[in-house]
Amino acid sequence: MNLPTEVRYRPYADWTAEERATIAKNVASSPWHTTYHLEPKTGLLNDPNGFSFFNGKFQLFYQNWPFGAAHGLKQWVHTESEDLVHFNETGVVLLPDHAHDSHGAYSGSAYEIDDKLFLFYTGNVRDENWVRDPLQIGAWMDKEGQIEKFENVLIQQPSDVTEHFRDPQIFDYKGQFYAIVGAQSLEKSGFIKLYKAVDNNVQNWELVGDLDFGGTGSEYMIECPNLVFVDGKPVLLYSPQGLDKSELAYDNIYPNTYKVFDHFDTEAPALTGNGTLENLDYGFEAYATQGFNAPDGRALIVSWIGLPDVDYPTDRYDYQGAMSLVKELSIKDGKLYQTPVAAMETLRQTTETLTSKSATNNIYELEFTVPANTTADLMLFADEAGNGLRLTVDTENGKVILDRSACGKQYATDFGTSRDCDIETAETSIRLFADKSVVEIFVNGGEKVFTSRVFPTENQTGLVVPKGITGTYYELG
């Protein structure tokens, strides 16, 4: 949604109660609200922030401009969860109310330290000429949700980067706190800087160096870099804007990628061994993935179901964006797998043998298997005319294809209306979650994943399953 700068950066206090009520009423009138995916109460939801464990619960903030479906004066909205499925808003927000985040509290991370949650984020500051000064800053959140911002800037803009320098991620590696920050060089190439906390004091950071992760710099910016550890192997998650498609085939405006390495050298600094660039998600929208290692060692990730610089059908209802399911990472036979957390099974209300259904509530989970040498076409969100979201699983030629060209409101068609990935020419398992306007598909136990928005019309509620496909249908609630 295109709104004037003066609207998008209008101080929160200037929005009247009547204006806020009008926005909330418009948001409530949307036919596409999800049920088990986190959405904003109003306005824009984009990057997941501060994903962590603190005070006995999982913590997740989302970046938000509450006054419409646009990128404006951002805040963080706090949620917490005991099961990684139900995230409840607490009313706590990280507001853009300090000299160091006057034009927005941008993305960052969090870590529990001494019974407080350390919030490490980018403060967006602009001068009278609208020149940006990106500041990496911090705050404490206590167990009562009180936030105390640091008066000192933790990391100033280095001399070798442009104003695009953001998204610090803190992590503990062998008892030492480190942080990586996404950056753009003066030559307009993307790279990552590595810092460490001096004497493990998170109010005092020093540069280790530019992280060597085998990148070519064909991207013009690296957003949301995250480093997690899976079975001892470092996994780098990042969003390389403008990546040359000769390096990686992708169709979305910006890709969401990962590399699995063998070693993390904190002195070089470098990630070494293996390091093949891969798509994290093959669907129409998954971006700004954030991950962390939970206290029990699990590597957990969550993504923004949305993309920068794309308009969505919900924009007219003054909101946009949702959070993906939380997934656990694992490595099997050298491949990275993403699996929904086990507690997702608690949403199952009914269990049926999978068959075609003339009508559903568009809130369900499917598990099914496609035999070898078979092409199976399923139609989700189907209407009586045969339109809907088509999922093709071709085990003869080794392809999974998701086509939304005949499903509801069309948007972002400049980037195509289908997505696909290669699979082995063998029996293939599918686990699929539908939630009114979101579909998440896990192929072969999470070896490949498709995350997508769809905006079906009122009469698109059917499910068409071809003969010979066996599986289970779960209604979710």
Short mmCIF file of N, CA and C in Angstrom, two decimals, residues 132 134 157-166 182-189 191 220-221:
data_model
loop_
_atom_site.label_atom_id
_atom_site.label_comp_id
_atom_site.label_asym_id
_atom_site.label_seq_id
_atom_site.Cartn_x
_atom_site.Cartn_y
_atom_site.Cartn_z
N ARG A 132 19.53 8.52 6.60
CA ARG A 132 19.40 7.52 7.66
C ARG A 132 20.72 7.28 8.37
N PRO A 134 21.78 4.26 10.74
CA PRO A 134 21.36 2.99 11.37
C PRO A 134 22.19 2.70 12.61
N GLN A 157 27.44 2.90 12.84
CA GLN A 157 27.61 2.57 11.42
C GLN A 157 29.09 2.59 11.05
N PRO A 158 29.66 1.47 10.57
CA PRO A 158 31.07 1.46 10.16
C PRO A 158 31.30 2.32 8.92
N SER A 159 32.54 2.67 8.68
CA SER A 159 32.87 3.54 7.55
C SER A 159 32.78 2.85 6.21
N ASP A 160 32.76 1.50 6.22
CA ASP A 160 32.77 0.77 4.94
C ASP A 160 31.40 0.24 4.55
N VAL A 161 30.33 0.76 5.16
CA VAL A 161 28.97 0.34 4.78
C VAL A 161 28.13 1.57 4.48
N THR A 162 27.07 1.34 3.70
CA THR A 162 26.10 2.39 3.44
C THR A 162 25.13 2.47 4.62
N GLU A 163 24.04 3.20 4.44
CA GLU A 163 23.03 3.29 5.49
C GLU A 163 22.30 1.96 5.69
N HIS A 164 22.54 1.00 4.82
CA HIS A 164 21.90 -0.32 4.95
C HIS A 164 22.79 -1.23 5.80
N PHE A 165 22.53 -1.17 7.08
CA PHE A 165 23.32 -1.88 8.07
C PHE A 165 22.38 -2.18 9.22
N ARG A 166 21.95 -3.45 9.34
CA ARG A 166 20.84 -3.72 10.27
C ARG A 166 20.71 -5.20 10.61
N GLY A 182 23.68 -7.66 9.15
CA GLY A 182 23.61 -7.56 7.70
C GLY A 182 24.08 -6.20 7.23
N ALA A 183 24.74 -6.17 6.07
CA ALA A 183 25.35 -4.91 5.63
C ALA A 183 25.38 -4.81 4.11
N GLN A 184 25.54 -3.56 3.65
CA GLN A 184 25.78 -3.27 2.24
C GLN A 184 27.06 -2.48 2.13
N SER A 185 27.97 -2.94 1.27
CA SER A 185 29.25 -2.26 1.10
C SER A 185 29.07 -0.95 0.32
N LEU A 186 30.09 -0.12 0.33
CA LEU A 186 30.05 1.13 -0.42
C LEU A 186 29.94 0.87 -1.92
N GLU A 187 30.32 -0.36 -2.32
CA GLU A 187 30.19 -0.75 -3.74
C GLU A 187 28.85 -1.40 -4.03
N LYS A 188 27.94 -1.35 -3.04
CA LYS A 188 26.57 -1.86 -3.15
C LYS A 188 26.53 -3.38 -3.30
N SER A 189 27.35 -4.07 -2.51
CA SER A 189 27.28 -5.52 -2.42
C SER A 189 26.94 -5.91 -0.99
N PHE A 191 27.07 -8.08 2.48
CA PHE A 191 28.00 -8.88 3.26
C PHE A 191 27.55 -8.87 4.72
N TYR A 220 22.76 -7.10 -3.45
CA TYR A 220 23.09 -5.73 -3.06
C TYR A 220 22.88 -5.48 -1.57
N MET A 221 22.27 -6.45 -0.87
CA MET A 221 22.07 -6.31 0.57
C MET A 221 21.76 -7.67 1.16
#
